[in-house]
Amino acid sequence: MNQYLALLDRVIGNSKTLSKNEFEKEYKGNPIQIILSAPLVFNDSMSLYRGRLADDVGKKEDLSSPATFSYVPLVLNKDGLPKMGRANYNGQSIFYASEQMKTNFKEISKDSNIGDEAYMAKWKLKPNSNLCLYRTIPAWGINTDNESNSIFTITEPNIVDSELGVYLKRLGYIMMSSEEIGKYLGSSYIANCIYSANGFAKDSAGNKYEIHYDGIIYPSVASGGTEEVNIALKPEFVDKNLELECVIKGRLAPDMRSVKYEKIGINENGKIVWYTSFIDEDSIMNIVTQYFGSDGNNVDVSKGKILDADNNVINSELIPLVHALKFHRDEVFNALAQFIQTEVKENQTITKTSLEKSVNLGLIREFKGWKLLNGGKSTPLSKVMYSFTLKNQLREVITDEVR
């Protein structure tokens, strides 16, 4: 065990004292031996989310291609792209994604601001993909006081209180470190040692099986070391086993962990077709109105006529409702980003038809100077409350309208 600890300690020390070029000259392409655990294996379908800030999407990139929202293409590696990350060398393509949409927004929002444009892609892992992941245990996760049901903790005293526990804490420290000195030098190196690892192990019945890793699963550092999950995958696994379902285009919300929805791209036979929502009279159904006077009491408007502040007669209930919808546009349409996750079943493929669904909503519109005229009597109106059904309608847009 001492020799394994010494190897990790050397990596930690050199990542903080050597320059990037010096470190890579000594380590890159020269993997050390790591104590490995049995991979976490996933064979069920699952969703993964991968975001990009709009400013990072080049004008020549094809918004109709799923590859635009996948890993950095291998042909760009010669140009030194992508930059070094937690689990990749400079110029090495790795597919980073999160298990939840909100986690990935946090990951891409490190250097951004509220209102910045962003894309969020939803990818689906094909069933029976036999995804094998190395489970990264952060140093704080190796403790007998933790909950034992977390995938990022080890609580067994015979491991925590042993030299193996010390080793795993060192390994977790390297992989999850957020320190600026030597940032990612050690973790990208260890990640590549894991990618290249292969060997054999025995199951509980004594049967021998091969160990390999298609990627690494680890807790989100950007989310504060919580149980939110990030995954780094090899490109060859992504090409074979992941399929883009849809892409949301919008702006980062004030929580910096969600998007204000503007447009959605749906994968239709390998090409992203973009749509935007719209409202017209056919979108609004089953309207129930309730008007209130300036004293806060209900007002019966079934008789008489309603005048606005300019004394124009309001001939249709749709006029004030459409105005209210426009005023609350974000509130109404931004829910679509969450609608994709919560209203569409996990095993349901997102299509244009599946998104053109009806939802029940309630809105309040306040106004000044409005009144009800009935038999020579004028009653001031302060607001109207609506209950109605809204059909989410989509129209196709060209990619130039998406940018």
CSV table of C-alpha atoms in Angstrom, one decimal:
chain,number,residue,atom,x,y,z
A,1,MET,CA,0.0,0.0,0.0
A,2,ASN,CA,2.9,2.4,0.8
A,3,GLN,CA,4.0,2.3,-2.8
A,4,TYR,CA,0.6,3.3,-4.1
A,5,LEU,CA,0.4,6.1,-1.6
A,6,ALA,CA,3.9,7.3,-2.6
A,7,LEU,CA,2.8,7.5,-6.3
A,8,LEU,CA,-0.2,9.6,-5.4
A,9,ASP,CA,1.8,11.9,-3.1
A,10,ARG,CA,4.3,12.4,-5.9
A,11,VAL,CA,1.5,13.4,-8.3
A,12,ILE,CA,0.0,15.8,-5.8
A,13,GLY,CA,3.4,17.4,-5.1
A,14,ASN,CA,4.5,17.7,-8.7
A,15,SER,CA,1.1,19.2,-9.8
A,16,LYS,CA,1.7,22.1,-7.4
A,17,THR,CA,5.4,22.7,-8.1
A,18,LEU,CA,6.0,21.8,-11.7
A,19,SER,CA,4.9,23.9,-14.7
A,20,LYS,CA,2.3,22.5,-17.0
A,21,ASN,CA,4.9,21.5,-19.6
A,22,GLU,CA,7.2,20.0,-17.0
A,23,PHE,CA,4.3,18.0,-15.5
A,24,GLU,CA,3.1,16.7,-18.8
A,25,LYS,CA,6.6,15.8,-19.9
A,26,GLU,CA,7.0,13.6,-16.8
A,27,TYR,CA,3.5,12.1,-16.7
A,28,LYS,CA,1.5,12.3,-19.9
A,29,GLY,CA,1.4,8.9,-21.6
A,30,ASN,CA,3.0,7.3,-18.6
A,31,PRO,CA,0.1,6.0,-16.4
A,32,ILE,CA,0.7,4.9,-12.9
A,33,GLN,CA,-0.9,1.9,-11.3
A,34,ILE,CA,-4.1,2.7,-9.4
A,35,ILE,CA,-6.1,0.6,-7.0
A,36,LEU,CA,-9.4,0.2,-8.9
A,37,SER,CA,-12.8,-0.8,-7.8
A,38,ALA,CA,-15.5,-2.7,-9.7
A,39,PRO,CA,-17.2,-0.3,-12.2
A,40,LEU,CA,-20.8,1.0,-11.7
A,41,VAL,CA,-22.7,-0.5,-14.6
A,42,PHE,CA,-25.8,1.1,-16.1
A,43,ASN,CA,-28.0,-0.7,-18.6
A,44,ASP,CA,-31.3,1.1,-18.2
A,45,SER,CA,-32.1,4.2,-20.3
A,46,MET,CA,-31.2,7.4,-18.6
A,47,SER,CA,-31.1,11.2,-19.4
A,48,LEU,CA,-27.9,13.3,-19.4
A,49,TYR,CA,-27.7,17.0,-19.7
A,50,ARG,CA,-25.0,19.0,-21.4
A,51,GLY,CA,-25.0,22.8,-21.7
A,52,ARG,CA,-23.1,25.4,-23.7
A,53,LEU,CA,-23.1,29.2,-23.4
A,54,ALA,CA,-24.3,30.8,-26.6
A,55,ASP,CA,-21.1,33.0,-26.8
A,56,ASP,CA,-19.1,29.8,-27.0
A,57,VAL,CA,-21.0,28.5,-30.1
A,58,GLY,CA,-19.2,29.7,-33.2
A,59,LYS,CA,-21.0,31.3,-36.1
A,60,LYS,CA,-19.9,28.4,-38.4
A,61,GLU,CA,-21.2,25.7,-36.1
A,62,ASP,CA,-24.3,24.0,-37.4
A,63,LEU,CA,-27.2,24.3,-35.0
A,64,SER,CA,-29.0,21.6,-36.8
A,65,SER,CA,-26.3,19.0,-36.0
A,66,PRO,CA,-26.4,17.0,-32.7
A,67,ALA,CA,-22.6,17.0,-32.8
A,68,THR,CA,-22.7,20.8,-32.0
A,69,PHE,CA,-24.0,19.9,-28.5
A,70,SER,CA,-21.8,16.9,-27.9
A,71,TYR,CA,-18.0,16.7,-27.1
A,72,VAL,CA,-15.6,19.0,-28.9
A,73,PRO,CA,-15.0,17.3,-32.3
A,74,LEU,CA,-11.8,15.3,-32.5
A,75,VAL,CA,-10.7,17.3,-35.6
A,76,LEU,CA,-10.3,20.4,-33.4
A,77,ASN,CA,-7.9,18.6,-31.0
A,78,LYS,CA,-5.0,19.6,-33.2
A,79,ASP,CA,-5.8,23.2,-32.4
A,80,GLY,CA,-5.5,22.6,-28.7
A,81,LEU,CA,-9.3,22.4,-28.1
A,82,PRO,CA,-10.9,21.8,-25.7
A,83,LYS,CA,-9.1,23.4,-22.8
A,84,MET,CA,-7.8,21.2,-19.9
A,85,GLY,CA,-10.6,20.1,-17.6
A,86,ARG,CA,-11.1,18.0,-14.5
A,87,ALA,CA,-11.1,14.8,-16.6
A,88,ASN,CA,-9.3,15.7,-19.8
A,89,TYR,CA,-6.0,16.9,-21.1
A,90,ASN,CA,-5.7,20.1,-23.2
A,91,GLY,CA,-6.8,19.1,-26.7
A,92,GLN,CA,-8.6,15.9,-25.5
A,93,SER,CA,-12.2,15.4,-26.3
A,94,ILE,CA,-14.4,14.2,-23.4
A,95,PHE,CA,-18.2,14.3,-23.1
A,96,TYR,CA,-19.1,16.1,-19.9
A,97,ALA,CA,-22.7,15.9,-18.7
A,98,SER,CA,-24.9,16.0,-15.6
A,99,GLU,CA,-27.7,13.8,-14.3
A,100,GLN,CA,-29.9,16.9,-13.8
A,101,MET,CA,-30.4,20.0,-15.9
A,102,LYS,CA,-29.9,22.4,-13.0
A,103,THR,CA,-26.5,20.8,-12.2
A,104,ASN,CA,-25.2,21.4,-15.7
A,105,PHE,CA,-26.4,25.0,-15.8
A,106,LYS,CA,-24.4,25.5,-12.6
A,107,GLU,CA,-21.4,23.9,-14.3
A,108,ILE,CA,-21.5,26.2,-17.4
A,109,SER,CA,-22.4,29.4,-15.5
A,110,LYS,CA,-19.1,29.8,-13.6
A,111,ASP,CA,-18.1,32.7,-15.8
A,112,SER,CA,-21.5,34.0,-16.9
A,113,ASN,CA,-24.2,36.3,-15.7
A,114,ILE,CA,-28.0,36.3,-15.3
A,115,GLY,CA,-29.6,36.7,-18.7
A,116,ASP,CA,-26.7,35.2,-20.7
A,117,GLU,CA,-27.9,33.0,-23.6
A,118,ALA,CA,-27.4,29.3,-23.2
A,119,TYR,CA,-28.2,26.0,-24.8
A,120,MET,CA,-29.1,22.9,-22.8
A,121,ALA,CA,-29.0,19.5,-24.6
A,122,LYS,CA,-30.8,16.5,-23.3
A,123,TRP,CA,-29.2,13.2,-24.3
A,124,LYS,CA,-30.5,9.7,-23.8
A,125,LEU,CA,-28.5,6.7,-23.0
A,126,LYS,CA,-29.7,3.8,-25.1
A,127,PRO,CA,-30.9,0.7,-23.1
A,128,ASN,CA,-28.5,-2.2,-22.7
A,129,SER,CA,-25.5,0.0,-23.3
A,130,ASN,CA,-23.5,-1.6,-20.5
A,131,LEU,CA,-22.1,1.7,-19.4
A,132,CYS,CA,-19.2,1.1,-17.0
A,133,LEU,CA,-18.2,4.1,-14.8
A,134,TYR,CA,-15.4,4.6,-12.3
A,135,ARG,CA,-16.9,5.9,-9.1
A,136,THR,CA,-14.9,8.9,-7.7
A,137,ILE,CA,-15.2,9.1,-3.9
A,138,PRO,CA,-14.3,12.6,-2.6
A,139,ALA,CA,-12.2,12.7,0.5
A,140,TRP,CA,-15.2,14.0,2.5
A,141,GLY,CA,-17.1,10.9,1.4
A,142,ILE,CA,-14.9,8.4,3.2
A,143,ASN,CA,-16.3,8.6,6.7
A,144,THR,CA,-18.2,6.2,9.0
A,145,ASP,CA,-20.6,9.0,9.9
A,146,ASN,CA,-21.9,9.4,6.3
A,147,GLU,CA,-25.1,7.8,5.0
A,148,SER,CA,-24.3,4.5,3.5
A,149,ASN,CA,-26.8,4.7,0.6
A,150,SER,CA,-24.9,7.4,-1.3
A,151,ILE,CA,-22.9,6.4,-4.3
A,152,PHE,CA,-20.2,8.9,-3.3
A,153,THR,CA,-19.5,7.6,0.2
A,154,ILE,CA,-17.7,4.8,1.8
A,155,THR,CA,-18.7,4.1,5.4
A,156,GLU,CA,-17.3,0.6,6.2
A,157,PRO,CA,-14.9,1.0,9.2
A,158,ASN,CA,-12.6,-1.7,7.8
A,159,ILE,CA,-12.0,0.6,4.8
A,160,VAL,CA,-12.3,4.1,6.3
A,161,ASP,CA,-10.0,3.3,9.2
A,162,SER,CA,-7.4,1.5,7.1
A,163,GLU,CA,-4.5,2.4,4.8
A,164,LEU,CA,-6.9,1.8,1.9
A,165,GLY,CA,-9.1,4.6,3.3
A,166,VAL,CA,-6.1,6.9,3.4
A,167,TYR,CA,-5.3,6.0,-0.2
A,168,LEU,CA,-8.8,6.6,-1.4
A,169,LYS,CA,-8.9,10.0,0.4
A,170,ARG,CA,-5.7,11.0,-1.5
A,171,LEU,CA,-7.2,9.8,-4.8
A,172,GLY,CA,-10.4,11.7,-4.1
A,173,TYR,CA,-8.5,14.8,-3.2
A,174,ILE,CA,-6.7,14.8,-6.5
A,175,MET,CA,-9.8,14.2,-8.6
A,176,MET,CA,-12.1,16.7,-6.7
A,177,SER,CA,-9.6,19.5,-5.9
A,178,SER,CA,-10.8,23.0,-6.6
A,179,GLU,CA,-7.5,24.7,-5.8
A,180,GLU,CA,-6.1,27.1,-8.4
A,181,ILE,CA,-2.4,26.0,-8.0
A,182,GLY,CA,-1.9,23.2,-10.5
A,183,LYS,CA,-5.6,23.1,-11.3
A,184,TYR,CA,-6.6,20.0,-13.2
A,185,LEU,CA,-3.0,18.8,-13.8
A,186,GLY,CA,-3.4,16.0,-11.3
A,187,SER,CA,-7.0,15.2,-12.0
A,188,SER,CA,-6.7,15.1,-15.7
A,189,TYR,CA,-3.7,12.8,-15.4
A,190,ILE,CA,-5.5,10.4,-13.0
A,191,ALA,CA,-8.6,10.4,-15.1
A,192,ASN,CA,-6.5,9.3,-18.1
A,193,CYS,CA,-4.9,6.5,-16.0
A,194,ILE,CA,-8.5,5.4,-15.3
A,195,TYR,CA,-9.5,5.6,-19.0
A,196,SER,CA,-6.6,3.4,-20.0
A,197,ALA,CA,-7.0,0.9,-17.1
A,198,ASN,CA,-8.1,-2.6,-17.8
A,199,GLY,CA,-7.8,-5.8,-16.0
A,200,PHE,CA,-9.7,-8.6,-14.4
A,201,ALA,CA,-11.6,-9.2,-11.1
A,202,LYS,CA,-13.7,-11.9,-9.5
A,203,ASP,CA,-17.3,-11.7,-8.5
A,204,SER,CA,-18.9,-13.2,-5.4
A,205,ALA,CA,-19.1,-16.6,-7.1
A,206,GLY,CA,-15.5,-16.5,-8.0
A,207,ASN,CA,-16.1,-15.9,-11.7
A,208,LYS,CA,-13.5,-13.9,-13.5
A,209,TYR,CA,-14.6,-10.8,-15.5
A,210,GLU,CA,-12.9,-8.0,-17.3
A,211,ILE,CA,-12.7,-4.5,-15.9
A,212,HIS,CA,-12.8,-1.4,-18.1
A,213,TYR,CA,-14.2,2.1,-17.7
A,214,ASP,CA,-16.2,4.1,-20.3
A,215,GLY,CA,-16.0,7.1,-18.1
A,216,ILE,CA,-16.0,8.6,-14.6
A,217,ILE,CA,-18.8,9.6,-12.4
A,218,TYR,CA,-18.2,12.2,-9.7
A,219,PRO,CA,-20.1,14.7,-7.5
A,220,SER,CA,-20.5,18.3,-8.9
A,221,VAL,CA,-17.9,20.6,-7.4
A,222,ALA,CA,-19.8,23.6,-8.9
A,223,SER,CA,-22.8,22.6,-6.8
A,224,GLY,CA,-20.9,22.7,-3.6
A,225,GLY,CA,-19.8,19.1,-3.2
A,226,THR,CA,-23.4,17.8,-3.1
A,227,GLU,CA,-24.9,14.6,-4.3
A,228,GLU,CA,-25.5,16.2,-7.7
A,229,VAL,CA,-23.9,14.0,-10.3
A,230,ASN,CA,-21.5,14.7,-13.2
A,231,ILE,CA,-20.2,12.2,-15.7
A,232,ALA,CA,-17.2,12.3,-18.1
A,233,LEU,CA,-17.5,9.9,-21.0
A,234,LYS,CA,-15.1,8.7,-23.7
A,235,PRO,CA,-16.1,9.9,-27.2
A,236,GLU,CA,-16.2,6.4,-28.7
A,237,PHE,CA,-18.8,5.4,-26.1
A,238,VAL,CA,-20.9,8.5,-26.8
A,239,ASP,CA,-20.9,7.9,-30.5
A,240,LYS,CA,-22.2,4.4,-30.1
A,241,ASN,CA,-24.6,4.6,-27.1
A,242,LEU,CA,-25.9,8.2,-26.7
A,243,GLU,CA,-28.6,9.9,-28.8
A,244,LEU,CA,-29.6,13.6,-28.6
A,245,GLU,CA,-33.3,14.1,-27.8
A,246,CYS,CA,-33.7,17.9,-27.7
A,247,VAL,CA,-31.9,21.2,-27.1
A,248,ILE,CA,-33.4,24.1,-25.1
A,249,LYS,CA,-32.3,27.6,-26.1
A,250,GLY,CA,-32.8,30.4,-23.6
A,251,ARG,CA,-31.3,32.7,-21.0
A,252,LEU,CA,-29.8,32.0,-17.6
A,253,ALA,CA,-32.4,32.7,-14.9
A,254,PRO,CA,-31.7,34.5,-11.7
A,255,ASP,CA,-31.1,31.3,-9.8
A,256,MET,CA,-28.3,30.5,-12.4
A,257,ARG,CA,-29.5,26.9,-12.3
A,258,SER,CA,-32.3,27.1,-14.9
A,259,VAL,CA,-33.1,28.7,-18.2
A,260,LYS,CA,-35.7,31.2,-19.4
A,261,TYR,CA,-37.0,29.2,-22.4
A,262,GLU,CA,-37.0,30.8,-25.8
A,263,LYS,CA,-36.7,28.0,-28.4
A,264,ILE,CA,-36.5,24.2,-28.5
A,265,GLY,CA,-34.7,22.0,-31.0
A,266,ILE,CA,-35.9,18.4,-31.4
A,267,ASN,CA,-33.9,15.6,-32.9
A,268,GLU,CA,-35.9,14.4,-35.9
A,269,ASN,CA,-34.1,11.6,-37.8
A,270,GLY,CA,-30.6,12.8,-36.9
A,271,LYS,CA,-31.3,16.5,-37.5
A,272,ILE,CA,-32.2,19.2,-35.0
A,273,VAL,CA,-35.4,21.0,-36.0
A,274,TRP,CA,-36.0,24.2,-34.1
A,275,TYR,CA,-39.4,25.5,-32.8
A,276,THR,CA,-40.7,28.5,-30.9
A,277,SER,CA,-43.9,28.8,-28.9
A,278,PHE,CA,-46.6,31.2,-29.8
A,279,ILE,CA,-50.1,32.3,-28.6
A,280,ASP,CA,-53.1,33.1,-30.7
A,281,GLU,CA,-56.9,32.9,-30.1
A,282,ASP,CA,-56.9,29.2,-30.9
A,283,SER,CA,-54.3,28.6,-28.1
A,284,ILE,CA,-56.7,29.8,-25.3
A,285,MET,CA,-59.7,27.7,-24.3
A,286,ASN,CA,-62.2,27.3,-21.4
A,287,ILE,CA,-61.9,30.9,-20.1
A,288,VAL,CA,-63.4,31.6,-16.8
A,289,THR,CA,-63.2,35.3,-15.7
A,290,GLN,CA,-63.8,37.0,-12.3
A,291,TYR,CA,-63.7,40.8,-12.2
A,292,PHE,CA,-63.1,42.8,-9.0
A,293,GLY,CA,-64.0,46.4,-8.2
A,294,SER,CA,-61.7,48.9,-6.5
A,295,ASP,CA,-63.2,47.8,-3.1
A,296,GLY,CA,-61.9,44.2,-3.7
A,297,ASN,CA,-65.4,42.7,-4.2
A,298,ASN,CA,-66.5,40.6,-7.1
A,299,VAL,CA,-68.3,42.5,-9.9
A,300,ASP,CA,-70.9,40.9,-12.2
A,301,VAL,CA,-70.0,42.0,-15.8
A,302,SER,CA,-72.5,39.9,-17.6
A,303,LYS,CA,-74.7,42.9,-18.1
A,304,GLY,CA,-73.4,46.3,-19.3
A,305,LYS,CA,-70.2,47.1,-21.1
A,306,ILE,CA,-66.5,47.3,-20.0
A,307,LEU,CA,-64.5,50.4,-20.9
A,308,ASP,CA,-60.7,50.7,-20.7
A,309,ALA,CA,-58.8,53.8,-19.5
A,310,ASP,CA,-59.3,55.4,-22.9
A,311,ASN,CA,-63.0,54.7,-22.9
A,312,ASN,CA,-62.7,52.1,-25.6
A,313,VAL,CA,-65.3,49.3,-25.3
A,314,ILE,CA,-63.7,45.9,-24.6
A,315,ASN,CA,-65.6,43.6,-26.9
A,316,SER,CA,-63.8,40.3,-26.1
A,317,GLU,CA,-62.6,38.6,-23.0
A,318,LEU,CA,-59.5,37.6,-25.0
A,319,ILE,CA,-58.2,41.2,-25.2
A,320,PRO,CA,-57.4,41.6,-21.5
A,321,LEU,CA,-56.3,38.0,-21.3
A,322,VAL,CA,-53.9,38.2,-24.2
A,323,HIS,CA,-52.5,41.4,-22.6
A,324,ALA,CA,-52.0,39.5,-19.4
A,325,LEU,CA,-50.4,36.6,-21.2
A,326,LYS,CA,-47.9,38.9,-22.8
A,327,PHE,CA,-47.1,40.6,-19.5
A,328,HIS,CA,-46.6,37.1,-17.9
A,329,ARG,CA,-44.9,35.6,-21.0
A,330,ASP,CA,-41.8,34.4,-19.1
A,331,GLU,CA,-43.9,33.0,-16.3
A,332,VAL,CA,-46.0,31.0,-18.9
A,333,PHE,CA,-43.4,29.8,-21.4
A,334,ASN,CA,-40.3,29.5,-19.2
A,335,ALA,CA,-42.1,26.6,-17.5
A,336,LEU,CA,-41.4,24.6,-20.7
A,337,ALA,CA,-37.8,23.9,-19.6
A,338,GLN,CA,-39.2,22.1,-16.5
A,339,PHE,CA,-42.1,20.8,-18.5
A,340,ILE,CA,-39.7,18.7,-20.5
A,341,GLN,CA,-38.5,16.9,-17.4
A,342,THR,CA,-41.7,16.7,-15.3
A,343,GLU,CA,-44.5,16.4,-17.8
A,344,VAL,CA,-42.8,14.1,-20.3
A,345,LYS,CA,-42.3,10.6,-18.9
A,346,GLU,CA,-38.8,9.3,-18.6
A,347,ASN,CA,-39.3,6.7,-21.3
A,348,GLN,CA,-41.2,9.0,-23.7
A,349,THR,CA,-39.4,10.5,-26.7
A,350,ILE,CA,-39.8,14.2,-27.0
A,351,THR,CA,-41.5,15.2,-30.3
A,352,LYS,CA,-43.3,18.3,-31.5
A,353,THR,CA,-46.6,16.6,-30.9
A,354,SER,CA,-45.7,15.6,-27.3
A,355,LEU,CA,-44.9,19.3,-26.5
A,356,GLU,CA,-48.1,20.7,-28.0
A,357,LYS,CA,-50.0,19.9,-24.9
A,358,SER,CA,-52.7,21.8,-23.0
A,359,VAL,CA,-52.1,23.0,-19.4
A,360,ASN,CA,-54.5,24.7,-17.0
A,361,LEU,CA,-53.3,28.1,-15.8
A,362,GLY,CA,-54.4,31.0,-13.7
A,363,LEU,CA,-53.5,34.7,-14.3
A,364,ILE,CA,-54.4,38.1,-12.8
A,365,ARG,CA,-54.3,41.3,-14.7
A,366,GLU,CA,-54.5,44.6,-12.8
A,367,PHE,CA,-55.5,47.9,-14.5
A,368,LYS,CA,-56.3,51.5,-13.8
A,369,GLY,CA,-59.2,53.6,-15.2
A,370,TRP,CA,-61.3,50.6,-16.3
A,371,LYS,CA,-65.0,50.6,-15.5
A,372,LEU,CA,-68.2,48.8,-16.0
A,373,LEU,CA,-71.2,50.8,-17.4
A,374,ASN,CA,-74.6,49.4,-16.6
A,375,GLY,CA,-77.8,51.4,-16.8
A,376,GLY,CA,-76.1,54.7,-16.3
A,377,LYS,CA,-74.1,53.4,-13.3
A,378,SER,CA,-70.3,53.3,-13.5
A,379,THR,CA,-68.4,50.8,-11.4
A,380,PRO,CA,-64.6,51.1,-11.2
A,381,LEU,CA,-62.7,47.9,-12.0
A,382,SER,CA,-59.3,47.1,-10.5
A,383,LYS,CA,-58.4,43.6,-11.8
A,384,VAL,CA,-59.6,40.5,-13.5
A,385,MET,CA,-58.6,36.9,-12.5
A,386,TYR,CA,-58.5,34.2,-15.2
A,387,SER,CA,-58.7,30.5,-15.1
A,388,PHE,CA,-58.2,29.0,-18.6
A,389,THR,CA,-56.6,26.2,-20.6
A,390,LEU,CA,-53.6,27.1,-22.7
A,391,LYS,CA,-52.4,25.0,-25.6
A,392,ASN,CA,-48.6,25.2,-26.1
A,393,GLN,CA,-48.2,25.7,-29.8
A,394,LEU,CA,-45.0,25.5,-31.7
A,395,ARG,CA,-43.9,26.9,-35.1
A,396,GLU,CA,-40.8,25.8,-36.9
A,397,VAL,CA,-37.9,28.4,-37.2
A,398,ILE,CA,-34.7,28.4,-39.3
A,399,THR,CA,-31.4,28.2,-37.5
A,400,ASP,CA,-30.6,31.9,-38.2
A,401,GLU,CA,-33.6,32.8,-36.0
A,402,VAL,CA,-32.2,30.6,-33.2
A,403,ARG,CA,-28.9,32.4,-32.7
